[in-house]
PDB file of C-alpha atoms in Angstrom:
ATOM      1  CA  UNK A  64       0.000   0.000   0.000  1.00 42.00           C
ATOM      2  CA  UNK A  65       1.375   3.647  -0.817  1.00 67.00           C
ATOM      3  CA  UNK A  66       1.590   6.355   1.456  1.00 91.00           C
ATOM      4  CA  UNK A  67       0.137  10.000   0.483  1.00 95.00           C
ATOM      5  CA  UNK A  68       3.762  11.099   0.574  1.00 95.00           C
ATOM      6  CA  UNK A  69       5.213   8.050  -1.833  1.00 95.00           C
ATOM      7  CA  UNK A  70       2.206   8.743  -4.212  1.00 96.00           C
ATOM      8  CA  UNK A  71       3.697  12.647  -3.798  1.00 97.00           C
ATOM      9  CA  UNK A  72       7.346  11.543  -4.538  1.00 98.00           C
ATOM     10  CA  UNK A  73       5.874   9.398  -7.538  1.00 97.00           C
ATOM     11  CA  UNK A  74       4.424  12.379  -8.612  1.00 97.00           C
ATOM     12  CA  UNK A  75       7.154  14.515  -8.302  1.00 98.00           C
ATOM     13  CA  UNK A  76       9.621  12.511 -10.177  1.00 98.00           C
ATOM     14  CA  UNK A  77       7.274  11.780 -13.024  1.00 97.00           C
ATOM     15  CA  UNK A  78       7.005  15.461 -13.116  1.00 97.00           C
ATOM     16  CA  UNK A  79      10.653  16.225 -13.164  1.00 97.00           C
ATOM     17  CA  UNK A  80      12.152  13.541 -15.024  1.00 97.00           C
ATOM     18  CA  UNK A  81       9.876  11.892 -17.621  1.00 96.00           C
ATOM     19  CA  UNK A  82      12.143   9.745 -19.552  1.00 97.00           C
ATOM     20  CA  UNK A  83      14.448   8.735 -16.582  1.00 97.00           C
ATOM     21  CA  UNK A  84      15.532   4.931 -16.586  1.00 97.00           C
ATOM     22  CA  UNK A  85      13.934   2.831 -14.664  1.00 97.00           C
ATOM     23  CA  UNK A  86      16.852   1.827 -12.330  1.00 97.00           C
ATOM     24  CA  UNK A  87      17.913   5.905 -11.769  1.00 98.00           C
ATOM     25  CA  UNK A  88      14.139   6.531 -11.022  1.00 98.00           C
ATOM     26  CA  UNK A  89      13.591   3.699  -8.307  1.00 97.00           C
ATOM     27  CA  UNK A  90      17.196   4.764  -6.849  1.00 98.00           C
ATOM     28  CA  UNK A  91      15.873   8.439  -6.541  1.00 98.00           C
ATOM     29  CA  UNK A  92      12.048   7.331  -5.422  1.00 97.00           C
ATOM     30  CA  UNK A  93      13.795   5.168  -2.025  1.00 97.00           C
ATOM     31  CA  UNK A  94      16.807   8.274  -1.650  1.00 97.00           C
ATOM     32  CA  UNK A  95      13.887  10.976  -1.575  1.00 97.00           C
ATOM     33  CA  UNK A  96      11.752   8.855   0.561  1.00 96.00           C
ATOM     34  CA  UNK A  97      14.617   8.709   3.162  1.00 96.00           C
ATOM     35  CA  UNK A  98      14.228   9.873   6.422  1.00 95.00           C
ATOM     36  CA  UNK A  99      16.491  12.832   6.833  1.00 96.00           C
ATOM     37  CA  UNK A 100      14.609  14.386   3.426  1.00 96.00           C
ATOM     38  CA  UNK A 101      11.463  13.716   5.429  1.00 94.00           C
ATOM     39  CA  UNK A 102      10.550  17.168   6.381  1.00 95.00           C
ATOM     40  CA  UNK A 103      10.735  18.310   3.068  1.00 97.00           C
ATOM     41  CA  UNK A 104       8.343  19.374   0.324  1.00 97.00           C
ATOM     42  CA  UNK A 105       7.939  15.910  -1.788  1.00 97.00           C
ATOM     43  CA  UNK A 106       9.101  18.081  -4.879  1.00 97.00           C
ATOM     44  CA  UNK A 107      12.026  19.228  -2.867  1.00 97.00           C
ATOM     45  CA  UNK A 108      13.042  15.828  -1.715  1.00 97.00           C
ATOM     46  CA  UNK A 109      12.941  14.188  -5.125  1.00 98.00           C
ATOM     47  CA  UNK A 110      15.279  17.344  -6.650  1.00 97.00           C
ATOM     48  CA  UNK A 111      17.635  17.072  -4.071  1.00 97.00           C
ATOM     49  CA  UNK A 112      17.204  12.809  -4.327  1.00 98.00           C
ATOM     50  CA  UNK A 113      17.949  13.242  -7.856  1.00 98.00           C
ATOM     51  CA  UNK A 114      20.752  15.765  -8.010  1.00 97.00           C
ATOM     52  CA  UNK A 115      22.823  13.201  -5.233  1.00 97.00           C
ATOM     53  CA  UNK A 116      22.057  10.308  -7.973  1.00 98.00           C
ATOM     54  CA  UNK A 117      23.030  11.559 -10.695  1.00 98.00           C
ATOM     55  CA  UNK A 118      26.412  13.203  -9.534  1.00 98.00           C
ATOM     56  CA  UNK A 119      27.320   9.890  -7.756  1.00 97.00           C
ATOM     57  CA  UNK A 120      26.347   7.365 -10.216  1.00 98.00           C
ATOM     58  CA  UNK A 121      26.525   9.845 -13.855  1.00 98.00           C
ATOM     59  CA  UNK A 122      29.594  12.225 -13.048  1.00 98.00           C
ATOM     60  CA  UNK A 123      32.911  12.197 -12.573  1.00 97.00           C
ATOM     61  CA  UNK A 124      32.502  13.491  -8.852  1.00 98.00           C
ATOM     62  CA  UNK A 125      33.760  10.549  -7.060  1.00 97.00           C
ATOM     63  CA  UNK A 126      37.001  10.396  -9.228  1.00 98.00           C
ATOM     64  CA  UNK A 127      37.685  14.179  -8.327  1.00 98.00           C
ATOM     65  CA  UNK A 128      36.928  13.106  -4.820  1.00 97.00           C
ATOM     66  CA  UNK A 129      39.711  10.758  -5.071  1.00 97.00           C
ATOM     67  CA  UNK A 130      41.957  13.221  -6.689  1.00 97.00           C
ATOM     68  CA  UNK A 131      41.956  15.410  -3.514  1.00 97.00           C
ATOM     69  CA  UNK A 132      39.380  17.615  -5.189  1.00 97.00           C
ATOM     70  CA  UNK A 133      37.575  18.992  -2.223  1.00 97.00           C
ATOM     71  CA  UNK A 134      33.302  18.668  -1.740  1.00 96.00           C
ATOM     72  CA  UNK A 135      32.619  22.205  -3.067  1.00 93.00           C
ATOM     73  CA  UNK A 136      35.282  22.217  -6.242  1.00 95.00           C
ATOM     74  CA  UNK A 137      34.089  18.538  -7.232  1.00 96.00           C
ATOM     75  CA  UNK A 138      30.895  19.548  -7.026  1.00 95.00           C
ATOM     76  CA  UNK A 139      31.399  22.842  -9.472  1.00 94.00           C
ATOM     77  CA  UNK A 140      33.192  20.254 -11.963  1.00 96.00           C
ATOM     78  CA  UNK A 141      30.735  17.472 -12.378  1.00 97.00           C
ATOM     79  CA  UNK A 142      27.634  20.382 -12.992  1.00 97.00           C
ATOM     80  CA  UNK A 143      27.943  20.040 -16.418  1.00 96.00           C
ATOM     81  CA  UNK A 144      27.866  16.439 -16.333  1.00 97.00           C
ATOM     82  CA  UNK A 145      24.735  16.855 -13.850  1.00 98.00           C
ATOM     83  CA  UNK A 146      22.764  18.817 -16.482  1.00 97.00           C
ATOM     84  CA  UNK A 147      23.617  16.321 -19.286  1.00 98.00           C
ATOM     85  CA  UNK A 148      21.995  13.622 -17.942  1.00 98.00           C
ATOM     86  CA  UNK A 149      19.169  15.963 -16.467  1.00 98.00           C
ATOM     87  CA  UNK A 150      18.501  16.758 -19.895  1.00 98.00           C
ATOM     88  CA  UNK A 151      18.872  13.592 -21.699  1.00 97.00           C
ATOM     89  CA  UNK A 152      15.804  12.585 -19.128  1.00 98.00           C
ATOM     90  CA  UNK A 153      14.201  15.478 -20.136  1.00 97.00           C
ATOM     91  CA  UNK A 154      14.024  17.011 -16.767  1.00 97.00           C
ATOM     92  CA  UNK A 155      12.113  20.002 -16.095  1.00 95.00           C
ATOM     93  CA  UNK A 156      14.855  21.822 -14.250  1.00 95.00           C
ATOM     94  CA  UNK A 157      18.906  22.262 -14.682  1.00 96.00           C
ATOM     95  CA  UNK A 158      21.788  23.424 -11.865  1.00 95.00           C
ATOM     96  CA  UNK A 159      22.548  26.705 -12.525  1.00 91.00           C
ATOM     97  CA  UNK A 160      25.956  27.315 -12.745  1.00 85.00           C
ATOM     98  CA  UNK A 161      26.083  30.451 -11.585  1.00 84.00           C
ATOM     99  CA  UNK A 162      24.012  29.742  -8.507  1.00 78.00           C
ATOM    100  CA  UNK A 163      26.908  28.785  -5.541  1.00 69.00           C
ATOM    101  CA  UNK A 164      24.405  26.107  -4.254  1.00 69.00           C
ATOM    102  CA  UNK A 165      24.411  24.610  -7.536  1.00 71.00           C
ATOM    103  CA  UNK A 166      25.643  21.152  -7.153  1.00 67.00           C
TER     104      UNK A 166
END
């Protein structure tokens, strides 16, 4: 049985990322269902879900992380890569660059 807030999150993630894999898409439904993303809008949690996902499983950031890149400058690296595969699922939103949250 589903929960108002995983029939939110479904939502959500339908709404942001149509053409998302199936295997990205049931990683980012459980990671925005977590409990520390609890208190959050369900639209927030997926966004936040999502942008985790993709820079750990669709970026370079980990490798950088390796390299003694720290958090912040990995993170400013890999947002290109983020909004790649943000836009080859046809997501309704993108990192801004310029924004020094982004990431």
């Amino acid at each position: 049985m589903s929960t108002n807030r995983q029939r939110a999150i479904a939502k959500a993630l339908t709404a942001l990322l149509p053409l998302a894999p199936y295997a990205d898409a049931e990683k980012i439904r459980t990671d925005a269902g977590a409990r520390h993303l609890k208190t959050l809008p369900p639209t927030v949690a997926v966004w936040l879900a999502t942008v985790a996902h993709v820079r750990h499983a669709h970026t370079d950031y980990e490798a950088l992380l390796e390299d003694d890149y720290d958090r912040d400058s990995a993170r400013f690296f890999v947002i290109d890569q983020i909004n790649a595969a943000l836009t080859r699922w046809r997501a309704t939103r993108l990192l801004d660059p310029d924004d020094p949250d982004a990431g």
